[in-house]
């Protein structure tokens, strides 16, 4: 079964997963060597081996728009459409950060905002380094939290257009989401309390001084 | 192009400088979120206020702000 047939079959099954990536980019992936050679007949299990070897995040690069292996595997994930539990296992992987990044991308593309926000926001507390490949072929270093933030706040990332999400506060207003609790929240509250205490002490000292003067 | 890959090191050190940098990013995120949320709430309050005005009050306000219909018509005149 060739790629186009499989794609049509998925469309027929209400999958529509692969159409999440624009057609121009999709065709580039289908025609690239990595897709034909390494991604043929992958399942959710065998895909893990390939994903372990990833060394950068990105979509396409150079003038002709060569696909990065990361994008090929993302397409494969969209094609095989694995269970949610498998994706969550991918997210949890601690040794291989690029698998987490892959799962993050997949969740951003396929889930509803209600589920995507909390799952991706877990990575706001994660400051592991990842190598990314820009559209012009150059490399850069980002951190996981930066990637998570960009996924949630921007509409286009690496030239892939992401499904539109409502802003977080609107979902909070509708009661679909709980307010986000940052890891730093406790620290901030403690600081505020300390500041209040210090201010109170200063006020008391001033009062005492004034009392003495009078 | 593969040179670039070798130059950039993506091994995690997880030391204090990394943590400090992350902390700055996180604080910025929180601040930006709160700012945008406040902006939205102010706009919403303004819309509510406008909706509660009577027609006459609204026209007067439009006139003051210079967004009333008479001025709009001037713009679309043919030469």
PDB file of C-alpha atoms in Angstrom:
ATOM      1  CA  UNK A   1       0.000   0.000   0.000  1.00  0.00           C
ATOM      2  CA  UNK A   2       1.601   3.258  -1.004  1.00  0.00           C
ATOM      3  CA  UNK A   3       1.436   6.441   0.955  1.00  0.00           C
ATOM      4  CA  UNK A   4      -1.320   8.095  -1.004  1.00  0.00           C
ATOM      5  CA  UNK A   5      -3.599   5.107  -0.690  1.00  0.00           C
ATOM      6  CA  UNK A   6      -2.961   4.886   2.995  1.00  0.00           C
ATOM      7  CA  UNK A   7      -3.659   8.549   3.340  1.00  0.00           C
ATOM      8  CA  UNK A   8      -6.974   8.209   1.567  1.00  0.00           C
ATOM      9  CA  UNK A   9      -7.890   5.263   3.722  1.00  0.00           C
ATOM     10  CA  UNK A  10      -7.273   7.302   6.820  1.00  0.00           C
ATOM     11  CA  UNK A  11      -9.374  10.111   5.467  1.00  0.00           C
ATOM     12  CA  UNK A  12     -12.136   7.628   4.868  1.00  0.00           C
ATOM     13  CA  UNK A  13     -11.815   6.377   8.445  1.00  0.00           C
ATOM     14  CA  UNK A  14     -12.367   9.865   9.751  1.00  0.00           C
ATOM     15  CA  UNK A  15      -8.674   9.941  10.557  1.00  0.00           C
ATOM     16  CA  UNK A  16      -7.854  13.148   8.716  1.00  0.00           C
ATOM     17  CA  UNK A  17      -4.678  13.073  10.760  1.00  0.00           C
ATOM     18  CA  UNK A  18      -2.207  13.504   7.954  1.00  0.00           C
ATOM     19  CA  UNK A  19      -3.992  16.517   6.510  1.00  0.00           C
ATOM     20  CA  UNK A  20      -2.913  18.391   9.599  1.00  0.00           C
ATOM     21  CA  UNK A  21       0.383  18.935   7.800  1.00  0.00           C
ATOM     22  CA  UNK A  22       0.044  21.041   4.667  1.00  0.00           C
ATOM     23  CA  UNK A  23       0.091  19.192   1.414  1.00  0.00           C
ATOM     24  CA  UNK A  24       3.274  20.777   0.088  1.00  0.00           C
ATOM     25  CA  UNK A  25       5.225  19.656   3.126  1.00  0.00           C
ATOM     26  CA  UNK A  26       3.500  16.272   3.108  1.00  0.00           C
ATOM     27  CA  UNK A  27       4.596  15.576  -0.445  1.00  0.00           C
ATOM     28  CA  UNK A  28       8.140  16.587   0.375  1.00  0.00           C
ATOM     29  CA  UNK A  29       8.141  14.058   3.203  1.00  0.00           C
ATOM     30  CA  UNK A  30       6.761  11.296   0.967  1.00  0.00           C
ATOM     31  CA  UNK A  31       9.479  11.942  -1.575  1.00  0.00           C
ATOM     32  CA  UNK A  32      12.420  12.124   0.775  1.00  0.00           C
ATOM     33  CA  UNK A  33      14.901   9.367   1.281  1.00  0.00           C
ATOM     34  CA  UNK A  34      14.585   9.006   5.023  1.00  0.00           C
ATOM     35  CA  UNK A  35      10.842   8.408   4.709  1.00  0.00           C
ATOM     36  CA  UNK A  36      11.216   5.785   2.025  1.00  0.00           C
ATOM     37  CA  UNK A  37      14.174   4.021   3.550  1.00  0.00           C
ATOM     38  CA  UNK A  38      13.708   4.219   7.312  1.00  0.00           C
ATOM     39  CA  UNK A  39      10.031   4.898   7.898  1.00  0.00           C
ATOM     40  CA  UNK A  40       8.587   2.118   5.774  1.00  0.00           C
ATOM     41  CA  UNK A  41       6.315  -0.179   7.740  1.00  0.00           C
ATOM     42  CA  UNK A  42       7.084   1.310  11.126  1.00  0.00           C
ATOM     43  CA  UNK A  43       4.762   0.580  14.022  1.00  0.00           C
ATOM     44  CA  UNK A  44       4.429   2.455  17.290  1.00  0.00           C
ATOM     45  CA  UNK A  45       6.980   0.073  18.813  1.00  0.00           C
ATOM     46  CA  UNK A  46       9.614   0.109  16.090  1.00  0.00           C
ATOM     47  CA  UNK A  47       9.229   3.858  15.759  1.00  0.00           C
ATOM     48  CA  UNK A  48      10.752   4.265  19.212  1.00  0.00           C
ATOM     49  CA  UNK A  49      14.104   2.927  17.989  1.00  0.00           C
ATOM     50  CA  UNK A  50      14.182   5.507  15.243  1.00  0.00           C
ATOM     51  CA  UNK A  51      13.076   8.268  17.574  1.00  0.00           C
ATOM     52  CA  UNK A  52      15.919   7.466  19.993  1.00  0.00           C
ATOM     53  CA  UNK A  53      18.375   8.328  17.257  1.00  0.00           C
ATOM     54  CA  UNK A  54      16.900  11.761  16.577  1.00  0.00           C
ATOM     55  CA  UNK A  55      19.321  14.577  17.200  1.00  0.00           C
ATOM     56  CA  UNK A  56      17.387  17.694  16.287  1.00  0.00           C
ATOM     57  CA  UNK A  57      13.891  19.124  16.149  1.00  0.00           C
ATOM     58  CA  UNK A  58      12.709  20.810  13.005  1.00  0.00           C
ATOM     59  CA  UNK A  59      10.570  20.544   9.927  1.00  0.00           C
ATOM     60  CA  UNK A  60      12.191  21.425   6.623  1.00  0.00           C
ATOM     61  CA  UNK A  61      15.421  23.161   5.731  1.00  0.00           C
ATOM     62  CA  UNK A  62      17.380  24.585   2.809  1.00  0.00           C
ATOM     63  CA  UNK A  63      15.936  26.088  -0.355  1.00  0.00           C
ATOM     64  CA  UNK A  64      14.316  22.910  -1.591  1.00  0.00           C
ATOM     65  CA  UNK A  65      12.757  22.212   1.786  1.00  0.00           C
ATOM     66  CA  UNK A  66      14.390  18.948   2.742  1.00  0.00           C
ATOM     67  CA  UNK A  67      12.467  17.295   5.573  1.00  0.00           C
ATOM     68  CA  UNK A  68      14.261  16.726   8.869  1.00  0.00           C
ATOM     69  CA  UNK A  69      13.922  13.131  10.208  1.00  0.00           C
ATOM     70  CA  UNK A  70      11.926  14.603  13.089  1.00  0.00           C
ATOM     71  CA  UNK A  71       9.185  15.686  10.680  1.00  0.00           C
ATOM     72  CA  UNK A  72       9.188  12.291   8.938  1.00  0.00           C
ATOM     73  CA  UNK A  73       8.628  10.531  12.238  1.00  0.00           C
ATOM     74  CA  UNK A  74       5.925  13.013  13.154  1.00  0.00           C
ATOM     75  CA  UNK A  75       4.181  12.225   9.876  1.00  0.00           C
ATOM     76  CA  UNK A  76       4.550   8.529  10.594  1.00  0.00           C
ATOM     77  CA  UNK A  77       2.970   9.010  13.994  1.00  0.00           C
ATOM     78  CA  UNK A  78       0.081  10.836  12.361  1.00  0.00           C
ATOM     79  CA  UNK A  79      -0.204   8.019   9.867  1.00  0.00           C
ATOM     80  CA  UNK A  80      -0.282   5.137  12.318  1.00  0.00           C
ATOM     81  CA  UNK A  81      -2.354   7.133  14.803  1.00  0.00           C
ATOM     82  CA  UNK A  82      -1.332   5.251  17.969  1.00  0.00           C
ATOM     83  CA  UNK A  83      -3.280   5.011  21.211  1.00  0.00           C
ATOM     84  CA  UNK A  84      -3.154   7.891  23.625  1.00  0.00           C
ATOM     85  CA  UNK A  85      -1.401   5.788  26.242  1.00  0.00           C
ATOM     86  CA  UNK A  86       1.524   5.207  23.910  1.00  0.00           C
ATOM     87  CA  UNK A  87       1.896   8.940  23.329  1.00  0.00           C
ATOM     88  CA  UNK A  88       1.820   9.561  27.060  1.00  0.00           C
ATOM     89  CA  UNK A  89       4.584   7.000  27.502  1.00  0.00           C
ATOM     90  CA  UNK A  90       6.568   8.887  24.863  1.00  0.00           C
ATOM     91  CA  UNK A  91       6.063  12.098  26.803  1.00  0.00           C
ATOM     92  CA  UNK A  92       7.383  10.564  29.990  1.00  0.00           C
ATOM     93  CA  UNK A  93      10.651   9.330  28.501  1.00  0.00           C
ATOM     94  CA  UNK A  94      13.444  10.882  30.508  1.00  0.00           C
ATOM     95  CA  UNK A  95      16.517   9.596  28.725  1.00  0.00           C
ATOM     96  CA  UNK A  96      15.459  10.631  25.260  1.00  0.00           C
ATOM     97  CA  UNK A  97      14.255  14.202  25.147  1.00  0.00           C
ATOM     98  CA  UNK A  98      13.561  14.180  21.420  1.00  0.00           C
ATOM     99  CA  UNK A  99      10.872  11.545  21.941  1.00  0.00           C
ATOM    100  CA  UNK A 100       9.160  13.863  24.399  1.00  0.00           C
ATOM    101  CA  UNK A 101       9.412  16.690  21.885  1.00  0.00           C
ATOM    102  CA  UNK A 102       7.900  14.460  19.222  1.00  0.00           C
ATOM    103  CA  UNK A 103       4.999  13.535  21.466  1.00  0.00           C
ATOM    104  CA  UNK A 104       4.520  17.176  22.399  1.00  0.00           C
ATOM    105  CA  UNK A 105       4.212  18.115  18.738  1.00  0.00           C
ATOM    106  CA  UNK A 106       1.818  15.258  18.124  1.00  0.00           C
ATOM    107  CA  UNK A 107      -0.408  16.277  21.015  1.00  0.00           C
ATOM    108  CA  UNK A 108      -0.415  19.893  19.884  1.00  0.00           C
ATOM    109  CA  UNK A 109      -1.539  18.819  16.424  1.00  0.00           C
ATOM    110  CA  UNK A 110      -4.160  16.258  17.351  1.00  0.00           C
ATOM    111  CA  UNK A 111      -5.738  17.012  20.738  1.00  0.00           C
ATOM    112  CA  UNK A 112      -8.259  19.581  21.792  1.00  0.00           C
ATOM    113  CA  UNK A 113      -7.055  22.660  23.676  1.00  0.00           C
ATOM    114  CA  UNK A 114      -8.641  21.368  26.857  1.00  0.00           C
ATOM    115  CA  UNK A 115      -6.281  18.391  26.952  1.00  0.00           C
ATOM    116  CA  UNK A 116      -3.327  19.892  25.137  1.00  0.00           C
ATOM    117  CA  UNK A 117      -2.797  22.839  27.486  1.00  0.00           C
ATOM    118  CA  UNK A 118      -2.204  20.857  30.694  1.00  0.00           C
ATOM    119  CA  UNK A 119      -0.107  18.147  29.031  1.00  0.00           C
ATOM    120  CA  UNK A 120       2.198  20.520  27.204  1.00  0.00           C
ATOM    121  CA  UNK A 121       2.460  22.886  30.140  1.00  0.00           C
ATOM    122  CA  UNK A 122       4.124  20.136  32.156  1.00  0.00           C
ATOM    123  CA  UNK A 123       7.214  20.957  30.151  1.00  0.00           C
ATOM    124  CA  UNK A 124       7.340  24.552  31.338  1.00  0.00           C
ATOM    125  CA  UNK A 125       9.339  23.210  34.262  1.00  0.00           C
ATOM    126  CA  UNK A 126      11.745  21.301  32.037  1.00  0.00           C
ATOM    127  CA  UNK A 127      14.950  23.051  31.098  1.00  0.00           C
ATOM    128  CA  UNK A 128      16.726  20.370  29.128  1.00  0.00           C
ATOM    129  CA  UNK A 129      18.514  21.588  26.036  1.00  0.00           C
ATOM    130  CA  UNK A 130      17.360  20.577  22.586  1.00  0.00           C
ATOM    131  CA  UNK A 131      18.962  21.214  19.248  1.00  0.00           C
ATOM    132  CA  UNK A 132      16.669  22.674  16.632  1.00  0.00           C
ATOM    133  CA  UNK A 133      17.095  23.127  12.918  1.00  0.00           C
ATOM    134  CA  UNK A 134      15.877  26.398  11.466  1.00  0.00           C
ATOM    135  CA  UNK A 135      14.278  26.758   8.052  1.00  0.00           C
ATOM    136  CA  UNK A 136      17.551  28.048   6.615  1.00  0.00           C
ATOM    137  CA  UNK A 137      19.434  24.962   7.747  1.00  0.00           C
ATOM    138  CA  UNK A 138      21.265  26.492  10.687  1.00  0.00           C
ATOM    139  CA  UNK A 139      21.162  24.896  14.108  1.00  0.00           C
ATOM    140  CA  UNK A 140      20.276  26.498  17.396  1.00  0.00           C
ATOM    141  CA  UNK A 141      19.850  25.467  21.005  1.00  0.00           C
ATOM    142  CA  UNK A 142      16.498  25.867  22.694  1.00  0.00           C
ATOM    143  CA  UNK A 143      15.147  24.513  25.919  1.00  0.00           C
ATOM    144  CA  UNK A 144      12.146  22.259  26.340  1.00  0.00           C
ATOM    145  CA  UNK A 145      10.133  24.974  28.052  1.00  0.00           C
ATOM    146  CA  UNK A 146      10.753  27.382  25.170  1.00  0.00           C
ATOM    147  CA  UNK A 147       9.513  24.797  22.701  1.00  0.00           C
ATOM    148  CA  UNK A 148       6.422  24.143  24.821  1.00  0.00           C
ATOM    149  CA  UNK A 149       5.722  27.855  25.083  1.00  0.00           C
ATOM    150  CA  UNK A 150       6.087  28.399  21.351  1.00  0.00           C
ATOM    151  CA  UNK A 151       3.870  25.434  20.584  1.00  0.00           C
ATOM    152  CA  UNK A 152       1.100  26.866  22.717  1.00  0.00           C
ATOM    153  CA  UNK A 153       1.398  30.521  21.839  1.00  0.00           C
ATOM    154  CA  UNK A 154       2.311  30.599  18.148  1.00  0.00           C
ATOM    155  CA  UNK A 155       0.354  29.597  15.100  1.00  0.00           C
ATOM    156  CA  UNK A 156       3.229  28.610  12.861  1.00  0.00           C
ATOM    157  CA  UNK A 157       6.331  26.827  14.064  1.00  0.00           C
ATOM    158  CA  UNK A 158       9.142  25.716  11.727  1.00  0.00           C
ATOM    159  CA  UNK A 159       6.757  26.431   8.843  1.00  0.00           C
ATOM    160  CA  UNK A 160       4.142  23.962  10.111  1.00  0.00           C
ATOM    161  CA  UNK A 161       0.813  25.643  10.678  1.00  0.00           C
ATOM    162  CA  UNK A 162      -0.729  24.494  13.921  1.00  0.00           C
ATOM    163  CA  UNK A 163      -4.463  24.189  14.626  1.00  0.00           C
ATOM    164  CA  UNK A 164      -5.897  27.317  16.179  1.00  0.00           C
ATOM    165  CA  UNK A 165      -6.208  27.295  19.943  1.00  0.00           C
ATOM    166  CA  UNK A 166      -8.287  29.599  22.077  1.00  0.00           C
ATOM    167  CA  UNK A 167      -6.385  31.672  24.573  1.00  0.00           C
ATOM    168  CA  UNK A 168      -5.922  30.067  27.932  1.00  0.00           C
ATOM    169  CA  UNK A 169      -7.881  32.641  29.934  1.00  0.00           C
ATOM    170  CA  UNK A 170     -10.934  32.207  27.727  1.00  0.00           C
ATOM    171  CA  UNK A 171     -10.951  28.487  28.460  1.00  0.00           C
ATOM    172  CA  UNK A 172     -10.497  29.273  32.137  1.00  0.00           C
ATOM    173  CA  UNK A 173     -13.467  31.605  31.961  1.00  0.00           C
ATOM    174  CA  UNK A 174     -15.580  28.894  30.363  1.00  0.00           C
ATOM    175  CA  UNK A 175     -14.631  26.566  33.179  1.00  0.00           C
ATOM    176  CA  UNK A 176     -12.865  24.076  30.950  1.00  0.00           C
ATOM    177  CA  UNK A 177      -9.447  24.586  32.451  1.00  0.00           C
ATOM    178  CA  UNK A 178      -7.984  25.126  35.884  1.00  0.00           C
ATOM    179  CA  UNK A 179      -5.597  28.067  36.259  1.00  0.00           C
ATOM    180  CA  UNK A 180      -2.007  27.026  35.713  1.00  0.00           C
ATOM    181  CA  UNK A 181       0.114  26.545  38.768  1.00  0.00           C
ATOM    182  CA  UNK A 182       3.721  27.363  38.173  1.00  0.00           C
ATOM    183  CA  UNK A 183       6.471  25.529  40.005  1.00  0.00           C
ATOM    184  CA  UNK A 184       7.640  28.912  41.198  1.00  0.00           C
ATOM    185  CA  UNK A 185       4.251  29.789  42.666  1.00  0.00           C
ATOM    186  CA  UNK A 186       5.107  28.817  46.232  1.00  0.00           C
ATOM    187  CA  UNK A 187       8.385  30.653  46.089  1.00  0.00           C
ATOM    188  CA  UNK A 188       6.681  33.791  44.823  1.00  0.00           C
ATOM    189  CA  UNK A 189       4.046  33.642  47.544  1.00  0.00           C
ATOM    190  CA  UNK A 190       6.722  33.189  50.189  1.00  0.00           C
ATOM    191  CA  UNK A 191       8.580  36.192  48.851  1.00  0.00           C
ATOM    192  CA  UNK A 192       5.433  38.290  48.924  1.00  0.00           C
ATOM    193  CA  UNK A 193       4.740  37.273  52.494  1.00  0.00           C
ATOM    194  CA  UNK A 194       8.281  38.166  53.473  1.00  0.00           C
ATOM    195  CA  UNK A 195       7.956  41.547  51.826  1.00  0.00           C
ATOM    196  CA  UNK A 196       4.697  42.191  53.659  1.00  0.00           C
ATOM    197  CA  UNK A 197       6.307  41.187  56.947  1.00  0.00           C
ATOM    198  CA  UNK A 198       9.291  43.434  56.347  1.00  0.00           C
ATOM    199  CA  UNK A 199       6.996  46.345  55.486  1.00  0.00           C
ATOM    200  CA  UNK A 200       4.983  45.770  58.653  1.00  0.00           C
ATOM    201  CA  UNK A 201       8.119  45.708  60.773  1.00  0.00           C
ATOM    202  CA  UNK A 202       9.309  48.940  59.243  1.00  0.00           C
ATOM    203  CA  UNK A 203       5.950  50.538  59.906  1.00  0.00           C
ATOM    204  CA  UNK A 204       6.034  49.419  63.528  1.00  0.00           C
ATOM    205  CA  UNK A 205       9.550  50.798  63.989  1.00  0.00           C
ATOM    206  CA  UNK A 206       8.478  54.105  62.499  1.00  0.00           C
ATOM    207  CA  UNK A 207       5.493  54.253  64.810  1.00  0.00           C
ATOM    208  CA  UNK A 208       7.716  53.563  67.809  1.00  0.00           C
ATOM    209  CA  UNK A 209      10.167  56.263  66.757  1.00  0.00           C
ATOM    210  CA  UNK A 210       7.387  58.744  66.343  1.00  0.00           C
ATOM    211  CA  UNK A 211       6.018  57.780  69.755  1.00  0.00           C
ATOM    212  CA  UNK A 212       9.411  58.348  71.344  1.00  0.00           C
ATOM    213  CA  UNK A 213       9.776  61.723  69.649  1.00  0.00           C
ATOM    214  CA  UNK A 214       6.421  62.837  70.948  1.00  0.00           C
TER     215      UNK A 214
ATOM    216  CA  UNK B   1      25.755  22.072   7.507  1.00  0.00           C
ATOM    217  CA  UNK B   2      26.689  19.137   9.710  1.00  0.00           C
ATOM    218  CA  UNK B   3      29.468  21.238  11.215  1.00  0.00           C
ATOM    219  CA  UNK B   4      26.818  23.300  12.938  1.00  0.00           C
ATOM    220  CA  UNK B   5      25.441  20.186  14.539  1.00  0.00           C
ATOM    221  CA  UNK B   6      28.790  19.306  16.050  1.00  0.00           C
ATOM    222  CA  UNK B   7      29.438  22.811  17.298  1.00  0.00           C
ATOM    223  CA  UNK B   8      26.247  23.030  19.283  1.00  0.00           C
ATOM    224  CA  UNK B   9      26.271  20.868  22.335  1.00  0.00           C
ATOM    225  CA  UNK B  10      22.899  19.661  23.568  1.00  0.00           C
ATOM    226  CA  UNK B  11      24.163  17.718  26.570  1.00  0.00           C
ATOM    227  CA  UNK B  12      22.399  18.714  29.729  1.00  0.00           C
ATOM    228  CA  UNK B  13      24.446  20.149  32.515  1.00  0.00           C
ATOM    229  CA  UNK B  14      21.503  21.008  34.806  1.00  0.00           C
ATOM    230  CA  UNK B  15      23.607  23.391  36.855  1.00  0.00           C
ATOM    231  CA  UNK B  16      22.678  26.592  38.639  1.00  0.00           C
ATOM    232  CA  UNK B  17      23.139  28.948  35.703  1.00  0.00           C
ATOM    233  CA  UNK B  18      20.737  26.846  33.661  1.00  0.00           C
ATOM    234  CA  UNK B  19      18.278  26.949  36.524  1.00  0.00           C
ATOM    235  CA  UNK B  20      18.617  30.716  36.868  1.00  0.00           C
ATOM    236  CA  UNK B  21      18.026  31.218  33.143  1.00  0.00           C
ATOM    237  CA  UNK B  22      14.992  28.979  33.283  1.00  0.00           C
ATOM    238  CA  UNK B  23      13.675  30.914  36.261  1.00  0.00           C
ATOM    239  CA  UNK B  24      13.889  34.159  34.311  1.00  0.00           C
ATOM    240  CA  UNK B  25      12.014  32.603  31.407  1.00  0.00           C
ATOM    241  CA  UNK B  26       9.356  31.211  33.715  1.00  0.00           C
ATOM    242  CA  UNK B  27       8.825  34.550  35.456  1.00  0.00           C
ATOM    243  CA  UNK B  28       8.575  36.281  32.091  1.00  0.00           C
ATOM    244  CA  UNK B  29       5.978  33.752  31.019  1.00  0.00           C
ATOM    245  CA  UNK B  30       3.891  34.332  34.129  1.00  0.00           C
ATOM    246  CA  UNK B  31       4.138  38.093  33.709  1.00  0.00           C
ATOM    247  CA  UNK B  32       3.228  38.003  30.037  1.00  0.00           C
ATOM    248  CA  UNK B  33       0.260  35.767  30.713  1.00  0.00           C
ATOM    249  CA  UNK B  34      -1.036  38.062  33.447  1.00  0.00           C
ATOM    250  CA  UNK B  35      -0.531  41.155  31.297  1.00  0.00           C
ATOM    251  CA  UNK B  36      -2.434  39.714  28.364  1.00  0.00           C
ATOM    252  CA  UNK B  37      -5.189  38.480  30.619  1.00  0.00           C
ATOM    253  CA  UNK B  38      -5.539  41.928  32.215  1.00  0.00           C
ATOM    254  CA  UNK B  39      -5.677  43.551  28.788  1.00  0.00           C
ATOM    255  CA  UNK B  40      -8.484  41.206  27.806  1.00  0.00           C
ATOM    256  CA  UNK B  41     -10.395  41.912  31.007  1.00  0.00           C
ATOM    257  CA  UNK B  42     -10.102  45.676  30.597  1.00  0.00           C
ATOM    258  CA  UNK B  43     -11.394  45.405  27.043  1.00  0.00           C
ATOM    259  CA  UNK B  44     -14.264  43.231  28.191  1.00  0.00           C
ATOM    260  CA  UNK B  45     -15.216  45.674  30.929  1.00  0.00           C
ATOM    261  CA  UNK B  46     -15.217  48.483  28.358  1.00  0.00           C
ATOM    262  CA  UNK B  47     -17.519  46.504  26.062  1.00  0.00           C
ATOM    263  CA  UNK B  48     -19.883  45.818  28.943  1.00  0.00           C
ATOM    264  CA  UNK B  49     -19.948  49.492  29.864  1.00  0.00           C
ATOM    265  CA  UNK B  50     -20.775  50.488  26.286  1.00  0.00           C
ATOM    266  CA  UNK B  51     -23.569  47.950  26.120  1.00  0.00           C
ATOM    267  CA  UNK B  52     -25.194  49.334  29.219  1.00  0.00           C
ATOM    268  CA  UNK B  53     -25.302  52.897  27.872  1.00  0.00           C
ATOM    269  CA  UNK B  54     -28.528  54.340  26.438  1.00  0.00           C
ATOM    270  CA  UNK B  55     -28.600  55.191  22.731  1.00  0.00           C
ATOM    271  CA  UNK B  56     -28.277  58.888  23.393  1.00  0.00           C
ATOM    272  CA  UNK B  57     -25.268  58.477  25.649  1.00  0.00           C
ATOM    273  CA  UNK B  58     -23.573  56.248  23.125  1.00  0.00           C
ATOM    274  CA  UNK B  59     -24.062  58.734  20.299  1.00  0.00           C
ATOM    275  CA  UNK B  60     -22.667  61.500  22.468  1.00  0.00           C
ATOM    276  CA  UNK B  61     -19.641  59.384  23.286  1.00  0.00           C
ATOM    277  CA  UNK B  62     -19.104  58.541  19.630  1.00  0.00           C
ATOM    278  CA  UNK B  63     -19.215  62.232  18.833  1.00  0.00           C
ATOM    279  CA  UNK B  64     -16.610  62.930  21.483  1.00  0.00           C
ATOM    280  CA  UNK B  65     -14.332  60.172  20.242  1.00  0.00           C
ATOM    281  CA  UNK B  66     -14.765  61.304  16.645  1.00  0.00           C
ATOM    282  CA  UNK B  67     -16.098  57.986  15.445  1.00  0.00           C
ATOM    283  CA  UNK B  68     -19.652  59.122  14.654  1.00  0.00           C
ATOM    284  CA  UNK B  69     -21.292  58.431  11.316  1.00  0.00           C
ATOM    285  CA  UNK B  70     -21.255  61.994   9.918  1.00  0.00           C
ATOM    286  CA  UNK B  71     -17.474  61.995   9.723  1.00  0.00           C
ATOM    287  CA  UNK B  72     -17.356  58.552   8.169  1.00  0.00           C
ATOM    288  CA  UNK B  73     -19.594  59.733   5.312  1.00  0.00           C
ATOM    289  CA  UNK B  74     -17.241  62.590   4.480  1.00  0.00           C
ATOM    290  CA  UNK B  75     -14.474  60.148   3.759  1.00  0.00           C
ATOM    291  CA  UNK B  76     -16.358  58.200   1.093  1.00  0.00           C
ATOM    292  CA  UNK B  77     -17.186  61.201  -1.092  1.00  0.00           C
ATOM    293  CA  UNK B  78     -16.362  60.929  -4.762  1.00  0.00           C
ATOM    294  CA  UNK B  79     -13.792  63.311  -6.132  1.00  0.00           C
TER     295      UNK B  79
END
